């Protein structure tokens, strides 16, 4: 009975002395309010609000034991929304969006455990899509598309674990295919073909481990062969032959 009584006394003692949340206000050296929310001891918990020194709202965010946890919304110092997304114990998770100081959407992406994970889109200031890509735990993994400011597709490249792996294509501003080839381990490997703006074949060049290597052919703008020979370690050999373009 004495032991049980002692335990009850200890439980009552520590229960009575459990730290309760209290509202705290943080200030700048000027005395202006910098942030406000609840704390347990010195740890931020629950919803907090922060302001710039000029009084404009800087961000609102959720906290658990002094770690960002929950929805977070931030603002530029002109009051325009800068970002919105969610944290899970200090790491970005789920859907995130960012805007510039004029309110133009800059990025829309998905995150997991603090790294981009899933589809991500970036934008030009005029609202046109700049890039579309797939990410896996912080590295490009899948197809990446790039566009110019007019919205014309300029590049399609396949990635695997952050490295170029597979087919890559570059396009002229008129949408015509300019270059097509394969990458292995982030290096050109295999046949690369280039084209004139009118779609006519311009060259066929073979690559190996990032160097031009082997037999290649060059064409004029109407499809006639104007040069042929081999490359060795990225340079043309002495067997190259040329004839005048028609």
Backbone as a ProteinNet text record, in pm:
[ID]
protein_1_A
[PRIMARY]
XXXXXXXXXXXXXXXXXXXXXXXXXXXXXXXXXXXXXXXXXXXXXXXXXXXXXXXXXXXXXXXXXXXXXXXXXXXXXXXXXXXXXXXXXXXXXXXXXXXXXXXXXXXXXXXXXXXXXXXXXXXXXXXXXXXXXXXXXXXXXXXXXXXXXXXXXXXXXXXXXXXXXXXXXXXXXXXXXXXXXXXXXXXXXXXXXXXXXXXXXXXXXXXXXXXXXXXXXXXXXXXXXXXXXXXXXXXXXXXXXXXXXX
[TERTIARY]
81.9	0	85	193.5	282.9	339.3	374.3	430.4	327.4	203.5	97.1	72.6	75.6	54.8	163.3	286.8	398.9	387	343.4	325.9	218.3	109.3	1.6	47.5	127.4	180.3	267.4	353.9	442.3	361.9	259.3	175.8	105.9	54.3	-13.1	83.8	207.3	307.9	346.3	378.6	422.6	306.2	185.2	69.8	39.6	55.4	29.2	133	251.6	358.4	379.6	286.4	296.1	282.7	374.3	375	253.1	178.3	61.9	94.4	29.5	54.9	19.8	98.3	69	98	23.5	41.6	166.1	250.8	374.4	378.7	446.2	465.2	614.1	662	802.1	810.1	916.8	927.8	1062.3	1064.7	1189.1	1257.7	1383	1454.1	1382.8	1308.2	1234.7	1113.3	1079.5	962.6	838.6	844.5	729.5	714.8	590.5	561.7	618	690.5	747.3	666.3	616.8	540.3	456	352	263.1	200.6	196.3	138.3	156.4	133.8	143.5	276.4	323.9	446.2	424.3	496.9	512.7	659.3	689.4	828.2	882.6	979.9	1034.4	1001.6	906.6	876.2	744.7	750.9	629.9	538.4	408.1	309.3	188	109.8	-12.6	12.9	-84.7	-77.2	-0.9	94.8	171.3	153.9	163	155.6	279.9	343.8	462	438.4	501.6	488.7	627	632.2	751.5	754.5	870.1	881.5	792	755.2	666.6	519.6	493.2	357	281.5	340.4	274.4	291.2	185.6	187.1	296.1	379.3	488.4	449.9	395.2	348.9	262.2	182.8	108.5	146.6	167.1	216.8	181.5	173.7	149	279.6	282.9	406	375.1	472.3	469.3	607.3	616.3	745.1	854.8	820.6	914.1	955.4	876.8	904	783.4	807	697.2	619.3	486.8	404.7	260.9	220.3	87.5	93.4	-18.6	-27.9	55	127.1	208	176.2	150.8	124.5	218.8	296.5	389.1	354.5	403.8	372.3	499.6	503.5	611.4	589.8	693.4	680.4	589.6	533.8	433.9	292.5	281.3	150.7	101.7	172.9	134.1	173.1	82.4	110.9	235	324.2	449.6	445.7	380.9	376.7	266	223.5	129.6	159.7	157.6	185.9	177.6	224.6	214	346.8	374.8	491.2	446.4	531.4	512.7	639.7	634.2	750	875.7	862.5	977.6	1008.2	934.2	965.1	842.3	866	756.2	691	557.8	486	362.6	320.6	200	217.1	108.2	104.6	159.6	247.6	302.9	290.3	270.7	268.4	349.5	417.3	493.8	454.6	453.2	422.7	534.1	552.2	650	585.6	662	613.6	501	476.5	366.1	241.6	253.6	139.3	131.5	238.6	239.9	284	210	245.3	379.5	474.1	606.8	624.9	569	588.2	469.7	436	333.5	391.4	411.8	481.6	432.3	471.7	433.4	558.7	548.6	664.8	635.8	745.2	735.4	863.3	849.4	964.7	1068.5	1021.9	1111.9	1175.3	1137.8	1196.7	1086.6	1111.3	1014	988.4	861.4	827.5	692.9	700.1	579	591.7	479.2	477.6	509.2	588.3	622.1	614.2	556.2	543.5	595.5	678.8	723.2	667.8	659.4	592.2	676.3	660	714.6	623.7	673.5	595.8	465.6	464.2	342.7	240.4	270.9	177.2	195.8	283.1	309.8	393.5	361.5	438.6	583	677.6	820.7	877.5	846.5	891.1	782.3	779.9	694.7	782	789.4	876.5	826.8	881.9	850.3	972.1	946.4	1054.1	1031.8	1142	1136.1	1236.6	1186.8	1270.2	1384.5	1350.4	1446.4	1525.2	1508.1	1580.6	1481.8	1517.1	1432.9	1428.6	1306.3	1290	1166.8	1188.9	1078.8	1100	993.1	1000.9	1004.9	1096.2	1104	1074.7	977.4	944.9	978.8	1035.1	1070	1005.7	964.2	893.6	956.9	938.9	983.8	870.3	895.1	798	668.8	670.4	549.2	468.8	524.2	454.4	490.5	590.8	634.7	728.6	703.8	787.9	929.1	1031.4	1169.8	1252	1210.6	1290.3	1204.8	1231.9	1176	1292.4	1314.3	1425.9	1380	1426.3	1397.1	1508.2	1468.8	1563.9	1539.5	1646.2	1637.1	1731.4	1673.1	1752.2	1841.9	1788.4	1859.4	1951.6	1965.6	2054.6	1973.6	2021.6	1956.9	1971.9	1859.6	1860.9	1747	1782.6	1680.6	1679.8	1567	1558.8	1551.1	1618.6	1612.1	1581.5	1496.9	1461.3	1466	1523.8	1522.5	1446	1376.2	1291	1323.5	1302.5	1314.2	1193.1	1202.9	1088.4	962.1	978.6	860.8	799.8	857.9	805.9	869.3	950.2	1016.2	1127.3	1137.4	1242.4	1379.9	1471.3	1606.6	1710.2	1700.9	1797.1	1723	1763.5	1708.2	1818.8	1824.9	1926.9	1901.9	1993.1	1980.4	2091.2	2055.7	2153	2157.9	2277.9	2297.5	2386.9	2335.9	2415.3	2456.3	2364.3	2386.6	2482.9	2515.8	2608	2544.5	2572.9	2521.5	2576.7	2486.7	2529.7	2436.8	2493.3	2413	2400.3	2302.2	2284.6	2210.7	2270.7	2205.8	2178.3	2055	2019.1	1981.8	2025.8	1989.3	1914.3	1832.2	1745.8	1751.4	1728.5	1710.3	1570.3	1546	1416	1302.2	1336.4	1232.5	1203	1271.2	1247.6	1339.7	1424.1	1517.6	1632.3	1673.7	1783.7	1912.4	1980.1	2102.8	2227.1	2219.6	2335.2	2293.1	2376.2	2362.3	2498.7	2507	2636	2622.3	2717.7	2716.1	2800.8	2750.8	2817.2	2843.4	2945.4	2974.1	3028.4	2957.1	2999.3	3031.9	2952.2	2968.7	3060.4	3114.9	3203.5	3148.7	3164.6	3131	3227.9	3170.5	3253.6	3190.7	3265.3	3216.7	3172.4	3105.8	3066.8	2955.9	2970.2	2872.4	2852.2	2736.8	2702.2	2641.5	2674.1	2616.6	2542.6	2432.9	2348	2326.2	2294.4	2254.5	2104.9	2049.4	1911.9	1806.4	1851.6	1754.9	1780	1866.3	1881.4	1998.5	2086.7	2203.1	2317.7	2391	2507.2	2619	2673.5	2783.4	2910.2	2899.7	3018	2995.5	3101.5	3091	3228.5	3229.1	3354.3	3332.8	3438	3429.1	3483.4	3433.2	3484.4	3561	3663.9	3739.1	3765.2	3714	3729.3	3680.9	3570.9	3508.4	3560.6	3659.3	3716.9	3706.1	3693.1	3688.9	3826.2	3825.6	3951.4	3985.7	4101.6	4148.5	4069.7	3983.6	3910.7	3786.2	3760.6	3642	3651.2	3537.5	3528.1	3413.4	3429.8	3327.5	3302.8	3180.5	3154	3064.7	3070.3	2999	2849.7	2787.2	2640.8	2577.2	2463.8	2394.9	2320
-120.5	0	125	117.9	235.4	264.8	155.8	173.5	236	184.7	239	386.2	416.5	555.4	647	598.7	679.3	705.4	601.9	617.9	720.6	714.5	811.3	953.8	970.7	1104.1	1155.3	1068.8	1109.1	1145.8	1063.6	1093.2	1226.6	1252.2	1379.8	1496.4	1475.8	1582	1619.9	1517.6	1546.9	1591.3	1537.9	1581.7	1728	1770.1	1911.2	2003.9	1951.1	2035.5	2021.4	1954.3	1942	2080.1	2109.4	2240.9	2253.6	2362.4	2386.3	2488.1	2475.2	2572.4	2713.6	2807.7	2948.1	3030.1	3133.2	3219.4	3305.7	3304.6	3380.8	3479.4	3590	3690.9	3716.4	3702.3	3729.7	3867.2	3939.8	4076	4098.9	4198.6	4247.6	4338.6	4374.3	4466.6	4600.5	4634.6	4761.4	4757.9	4636	4621.4	4577.3	4578.1	4535.6	4384.1	4340.2	4197	4120.4	4012.1	3926.2	3798	3743.6	3620.5	3600.1	3517.3	3493.6	3355.4	3283.9	3151	3088.8	2959.2	2890.8	2818	2809.8	2738.5	2652	2542	2464	2471.6	2535.1	2566.4	2658.6	2615.3	2700	2643.1	2549.7	2480.3	2532.2	2572.8	2619.1	2500.8	2519.3	2416.8	2485.1	2407.4	2461	2561.4	2648.6	2745.2	2871.1	2909.8	3032	3128.3	3256.6	3362.3	3449.9	3479.9	3566.7	3684.4	3799.6	3920.4	3975	4046	4125.3	4244.5	4308.4	4420.9	4537.3	4541.4	4649.5	4618.4	4505.4	4471.7	4383.6	4356.6	4270.5	4124.6	4047.8	3906.2	3833	3757	3680.4	3535.6	3470.5	3332.6	3287.7	3186.9	3115.1	2968.5	2900.7	2764	2685.2	2553	2464.6	2409.3	2388.5	2342.6	2230.8	2138.6	2034.9	2026.1	2055.1	2049.9	2127.7	2250.6	2342.9	2298.5	2209.2	2160.6	2188.5	2241.4	2268	2139.5	2148.4	2028.7	2071.1	2057	2100.7	2198.2	2261.2	2353.8	2478.9	2522.8	2644.6	2734.4	2861.3	2960.8	3078.1	3114.3	3227	3336.8	3459.5	3576.3	3656.8	3722.5	3817.6	3942.1	4026.7	4145.5	4253	4225.9	4318	4264.7	4151.9	4095.6	3988.8	3969.2	3867.7	3729.3	3633.5	3497.2	3442.5	3379.4	3325.2	3173.9	3104.9	2958.8	2903.6	2782.1	2709.3	2560.4	2492.2	2349.5	2295.5	2175.1	2110.3	2048	2054.2	1989.1	1870	1769	1657.7	1642.8	1691.5	1691.9	1746.6	1867.4	1940.3	1915.5	1824	1792.3	1816.1	1877.9	1905.6	1774.7	1779	1660.8	1704.3	1621.3	1650.6	1761.1	1829.6	1932.1	2065.4	2126.7	2258.5	2349.7	2480.1	2581.5	2702.6	2766.1	2888.2	2994.9	3121.8	3236.3	3340.5	3421.7	3530.5	3652.4	3761.5	3880.4	3952.6	3913.6	3973.5	3884.6	3769.8	3680	3576.7	3566.6	3467.1	3332	3228.8	3094.1	3054.4	3010.9	2970.4	2819.7	2751.7	2606.4	2539.3	2423	2337.7	2197.5	2142.5	2014.6	1933.8	1807	1715	1664.3	1650.3	1619.2	1501.6	1437.9	1330.8	1326.9	1326.1	1319.5	1427.3	1547.2	1661	1671.9	1586.4	1589.4	1586.4	1647.3	1636.7	1490.4	1454.6	1314.6	1310.3	1291.5	1295.3	1398.8	1447.3	1540	1682.3	1755	1894.5	1978.2	2097.4	2190	2326.6	2386.9	2524.8	2613.1	2745	2837.6	2962.6	3018.4	3151	3256.3	3378.8	3487.4	3512.5	3480.2	3502	3389.6	3293.5	3185.8	3062.2	3071.7	2956.8	2853.8	2726.6	2619.5	2623.1	2614.8	2614.7	2472.7	2393.4	2254.2	2167.1	2041.9	1939.9	1816	1767.5	1653.9	1564.7	1445	1348.4	1328.3	1327.3	1317.2	1195.5	1142.3	1031.1	1057.6	1090.7	1117.6	1214.9	1326	1435	1435.3	1335.2	1333.8	1310.5	1363	1341.6	1193	1145.2	1003.1	989	983.5	980.8	1084.7	1128.8	1221.3	1366.4	1444.3	1589	1659.7	1750.9	1832.7	1978.2	2047.1	2188.3	2267.6	2392.8	2477.6	2616.5	2688.4	2827.6	2917.9	3049.6	3143.5	3153.9	3099.7	3099.9	2971.8	2878	2753	2641.9	2666.3	2564.9	2465.5	2339.2	2233.3	2242.2	2247.7	2257.6	2133	2051.2	1934.1	1829.6	1703.1	1590.2	1496.8	1468.9	1383.6	1286.6	1162.8	1061.9	1058.7	1047.6	1040.9	914.6	867.1	754.6	782.1	796.7	826.7	949.6	1052.6	1179.5	1188.4	1081.4	1080.5	1064.7	1126	1106.7	960.4	898.9	755.6	726.1	701.6	677.1	786.6	800.4	892	1038.9	1123.3	1268.6	1331.7	1435.3	1506.1	1656.4	1730.1	1876.1	1924.7	2040.1	2090.2	2235	2271.4	2410.6	2489.3	2623.2	2705.7	2681.5	2631.4	2602.8	2466.2	2395.5	2265.7	2148.3	2175.9	2069.7	2003.9	1873.1	1799.6	1843.5	1875.3	1919.6	1809.8	1745.3	1641.2	1526.9	1404.2	1288.3	1186.7	1133.3	1034.8	968.6	882.2	804.7	839.3	832.8	849.4	721.4	689.5	581.6	636.1	635.9	686.8	831.5	915.4	1059	1093.4	996.1	1020.6	975	1051.8	1013.9	877	792	657.8	603	572.8	523.5	627.2	609.3	697.1	825.8	940.2	1070.4	1123.3	1165.8	1224.8	1370.2	1456.2	1597.7	1632.2	1738.3	1774.5	1924.3	1963.1	2103.7	2146.8	2277.9	2329.6	2283.2	2245.4	2197.4	2049	1985.7	1844	1748.7	1800.8	1716.2	1671.8	1547.1	1492.1	1571.4	1609.2	1687.7	1604.2	1515.1	1429.6	1305.5	1202.6	1080.3	1052.8	1070	1058.2	956.9	866.6	765.2	810.7	777.5	815	690.7	701.8	595.7	658.4	637.1	686.3	835.1	913.4	1058.5	1113.8	1028.9	1074.2	1029.1	1116.9	1075.9	966	854.6	736.3	649.9	630.8	542.6	617.3	544.4	598.7	702.7	809.5	917.8	972.7	1036.2	1092.1	1230.3	1323.5	1458.3	1483.6	1563	1588.7	1738.1	1777.5	1916.1	1928.5	2049.5	2076.6	2012.6	1949.9	1880.4	1729.4	1683.2	1540.2	1475	1552.4	1494.9	1475.7	1367	1342.6	1438.5	1508.3	1602.4	1566.3	1468.9	1428.7	1295.8	1215.4	1086.5	1042.7	965.5	920.3	867.4	865.1	811.1	911	894.4	969.2	873.5	926.8	850.8	940	900.7	980.3	1123.6	1140.6	1271.4	1357.1	1310.1	1388.4	1312.1	1387.6	1326.1	1267.6	1149.7	1088.3	1135.1	1092.8	1136.8	1075.8	978.1	914.5	990.9	1107.9	1184.4	1233	1225.6	1270.1	1367.9	1467.9	1569.6	1589.9	1635.2	1681.8	1805.6	1890	2017.8	1997	2084.4	2079.6	2125.6	2069.2	2107	2238.7
0	0	0	76.4	78.4	-60.6	-132.7	-268.7	-360.1	-353	-437.5	-404.8	-275.4	-235.5	-287.4	-283.8	-332.2	-480.9	-554.7	-699.7	-729.8	-656.4	-677.6	-651.1	-546.5	-514.3	-628.3	-683.4	-794.3	-917.5	-947.3	-1062.9	-1048.4	-929.7	-906	-917	-865.9	-867.5	-1010.4	-1089.5	-1227	-1314.3	-1281.9	-1358.3	-1334.4	-1214.1	-1181.4	-1241.4	-1263.8	-1315.1	-1466	-1535.9	-1681.8	-1745.5	-1836.6	-1902.1	-1992.4	-1978.4	-2062.6	-2171.1	-2288.1	-2396.4	-2353.4	-2399.7	-2371.7	-2496.4	-2516.8	-2633.2	-2615.8	-2718.9	-2715.2	-2831.8	-2808.8	-2913	-2930.7	-3054	-3086.8	-3150.9	-3122.5	-3175	-3242.7	-3332.2	-3390.5	-3289.4	-3316.3	-3227.3	-3217	-3323.2	-3324.1	-3231.3	-3185.5	-3099.9	-3174.9	-3307.7	-3386.3	-3379.4	-3388.7	-3376.7	-3496.3	-3468.1	-3572.4	-3587.9	-3477.7	-3485.5	-3362.2	-3378.5	-3265.7	-3277.9	-3165.4	-3163.3	-3025.9	-3018.8	-2890.2	-2877.2	-2753.3	-2720.9	-2598.7	-2595.3	-2473.3	-2438.3	-2325.4	-2291.9	-2401.3	-2479.4	-2587.2	-2724.7	-2730.5	-2855.6	-2914.9	-3044	-3111.6	-3141.6	-3115.6	-3148.1	-3210.7	-3283.6	-3340.4	-3451.8	-3473.1	-3582	-3540.2	-3621	-3597.8	-3714.6	-3681.4	-3783.1	-3770.1	-3883.3	-3884.5	-3977.9	-3941.1	-4020.1	-4056.7	-4168.5	-4199.1	-4103.3	-4094.9	-4001.8	-4042.7	-4172.6	-4218.3	-4188.7	-4121.2	-4081	-4178.3	-4294.3	-4393.6	-4353.5	-4371.6	-4336.9	-4414.7	-4344.3	-4408.2	-4431	-4328.9	-4347.8	-4231	-4260.1	-4157.5	-4171.2	-4059.2	-4066.8	-3941.8	-3957.9	-3846.5	-3791.8	-3660.1	-3594.8	-3495.3	-3483	-3379.9	-3317.2	-3189.6	-3119.2	-3192.8	-3232.3	-3297.2	-3437.2	-3498.5	-3633.5	-3721.9	-3841.6	-3933.7	-3959.8	-3944	-3956.1	-3986.2	-4110	-4149.5	-4265.5	-4293.4	-4407	-4380.7	-4484.2	-4475.2	-4593.8	-4564.7	-4669.6	-4646.5	-4749.7	-4735	-4835	-4803.5	-4884.7	-4910.6	-5027.1	-5054.3	-4969.3	-4960.3	-4875	-4933.9	-5055.6	-5110.8	-5088.7	-5015	-4982.4	-5078.1	-5190.4	-5287.5	-5235.8	-5253.4	-5207.5	-5277	-5199.5	-5253	-5266.7	-5172.4	-5179.6	-5092.2	-5124.7	-5040	-5052.9	-4940.6	-4941.2	-4799.8	-4783	-4652.7	-4612.7	-4482.2	-4423.6	-4340.6	-4337.9	-4247.1	-4164.5	-4042.7	-3951.8	-4018.8	-4072.8	-4127.2	-4272.4	-4337.6	-4476.9	-4565.5	-4681.8	-4774.3	-4818.5	-4830.9	-4875.3	-4954	-5048.1	-5123.3	-5225.9	-5253.4	-5358.3	-5307.6	-5389.6	-5359.3	-5480.7	-5451.1	-5557.1	-5513.1	-5611.4	-5586.8	-5688	-5641.8	-5727.2	-5715.1	-5819.8	-5810.5	-5746.2	-5736.2	-5664.7	-5737.9	-5864.6	-5939.3	-5938.2	-5872.7	-5864.1	-5974.5	-6055.1	-6162.1	-6106.7	-6141.5	-6097.4	-6158.2	-6073.1	-6118.8	-6122.3	-6024.6	-6016.9	-5948.5	-6000.2	-5940.7	-5937	-5817.9	-5809.1	-5689.4	-5689.7	-5583	-5512.5	-5380	-5297.3	-5205.4	-5162.9	-5064.4	-4983.1	-4853	-4761.6	-4790.9	-4831.6	-4850.6	-4986.8	-5082.9	-5216.7	-5322.3	-5440	-5548.6	-5581.1	-5593.2	-5617.9	-5690.8	-5822.4	-5902	-6011.9	-6058.1	-6170.9	-6124.4	-6203.8	-6172.3	-6299	-6285.8	-6398.3	-6356.8	-6441	-6418	-6529.4	-6500.8	-6591.6	-6616.6	-6737.4	-6766.1	-6702.8	-6697.8	-6638.2	-6713.1	-6844.2	-6922.7	-6906.1	-6817.8	-6789.9	-6875.4	-6976.3	-7063.1	-6987.8	-7008.9	-6946.4	-6994.8	-6902	-6933.4	-6936.9	-6834.6	-6830.1	-6769.9	-6812	-6753.2	-6733.2	-6610.4	-6585.9	-6474.5	-6470	-6366.1	-6276.1	-6144.4	-6046	-5957.1	-5908.8	-5814.6	-5702.9	-5584.5	-5467.4	-5497.4	-5564.8	-5581.4	-5709.9	-5796.4	-5924.6	-6038.3	-6156.1	-6272.7	-6305.5	-6330.2	-6358.6	-6447.5	-6577.8	-6672.3	-6779.8	-6839.1	-6952.6	-6906	-6964.8	-6942	-7073.2	-7068.8	-7185.5	-7154.8	-7254.8	-7239.9	-7353.8	-7319.4	-7415.4	-7418.8	-7529.8	-7534.8	-7485	-7482.8	-7425.1	-7505.7	-7629.2	-7711	-7692.5	-7614	-7590.2	-7686.9	-7770.8	-7866.8	-7799.9	-7821.6	-7765.2	-7824.4	-7737.9	-7784	-7755.3	-7657.6	-7622.4	-7550.2	-7582	-7507.4	-7476.5	-7349.3	-7308.8	-7201	-7211	-7110.6	-7004.9	-6878.3	-6766.5	-6684.8	-6623.4	-6530.5	-6413.8	-6295.4	-6175	-6193.8	-6257.5	-6272.2	-6391.7	-6468.3	-6585	-6713.2	-6821.5	-6951	-6991.3	-7020.8	-7050.4	-7148.1	-7273.5	-7374.3	-7478.9	-7546.1	-7660.2	-7616.9	-7695	-7676.7	-7811.6	-7808.2	-7930.8	-7907.2	-8001.6	-7999.5	-8121.5	-8104.6	-8211.4	-8245.4	-8372.7	-8415.5	-8364.3	-8364.8	-8322.6	-8405	-8529.3	-8611.8	-8581.3	-8481.8	-8442.6	-8514.5	-8614.9	-8689.7	-8606.7	-8615.6	-8545.6	-8595.5	-8500.1	-8534.3	-8508.3	-8392.6	-8355.9	-8285.2	-8315.7	-8246	-8221.6	-8098.5	-8067.9	-7933.8	-7895.2	-7772.9	-7672.8	-7544.6	-7435.9	-7353	-7308.4	-7211.7	-7100.7	-6979.7	-6867.8	-6882.9	-6936.9	-6953.6	-7067	-7152.1	-7263.8	-7395.4	-7502.2	-7633.2	-7671.2	-7722.5	-7759	-7867.3	-7984.2	-8094.6	-8204.8	-8291.1	-8406.9	-8368.7	-8403.6	-8390.9	-8530.6	-8552.2	-8681	-8660.9	-8753.1	-8750.1	-8877.7	-8870.5	-8982.2	-9007.8	-9134	-9168.1	-9124.2	-9124.5	-9082.2	-9172.1	-9298	-9388.5	-9370.5	-9273.3	-9245.4	-9317.9	-9407.9	-9482	-9391.3	-9410	-9330.1	-9353.5	-9244.1	-9251.1	-9224.4	-9127.7	-9097.8	-9021.1	-9030.8	-8951.9	-8889.9	-8760.4	-8691.3	-8577.9	-8570.8	-8465.2	-8346.5	-8226.9	-8103.4	-8018.9	-7933.8	-7838.3	-7710.8	-7600.1	-7468.5	-7469.4	-7542.9	-7542.2	-7649.1	-7736.4	-7843.7	-7978.9	-8080.8	-8216.5	-8257.6	-8303.6	-8327.3	-8437.3	-8549.2	-8654.6	-8778.9	-8868.7	-8999.5	-8985	-9064.8	-9061.7	-9202.1	-9222.3	-9353.2	-9334	-9424.4	-9422.6	-9553.5	-9546.1	-9662.1	-9680.8	-9805.9	-9828.3	-9802.1	-9820.3	-9781.1	-9871.3	-9983	-10068.3	-10069.3	-9978.9	-9960.4	-10028.6	-10093.5	-10158.9	-10060	-10073.9	-9989.1	-10027.4	-9926.2	-9953.2	-9875.8	-9786.2	-9711	-9641.9	-9631.8	-9565.6	-9517.1	-9410.2	-9352.7	-9212.4	-9133.2	-8997.2	-8895.2	-8771.7	-8657.2	-8567.7	-8500.8	-8403	-8282.3	-8167.1	-8044.5	-8060	-8136	-8149.6	-8263.2	-8339.6	-8449.5	-8581.1	-8690.5	-8822.7	-8856.4	-8919.3	-8962.5	-9103.4	-9153.9	-9285.8	-9400.7	-9373.1	-9483	-9525.6	-9465.2	-9502.8	-9647.2	-9718.3	-9856.2	-9868.4	-9955	-9974.8	-10123.5	-10152.1	-10287	-10276.5	-10375.5	-10369.8	-10360.2	-10280	-10268	-10396.3	-10429.1	-10551.7	-10534.6
[MASK]
++++++++++++++++++++++++++++++++++++++++++++++++++++++++++++++++++++++++++++++++++++++++++++++++++++++++++++++++++++++++++++++++++++++++++++++++++++++++++++++++++++++++++++++++++++++++++++++++++++++++++++++++++++++++++++++++++++++++++++++++++++++

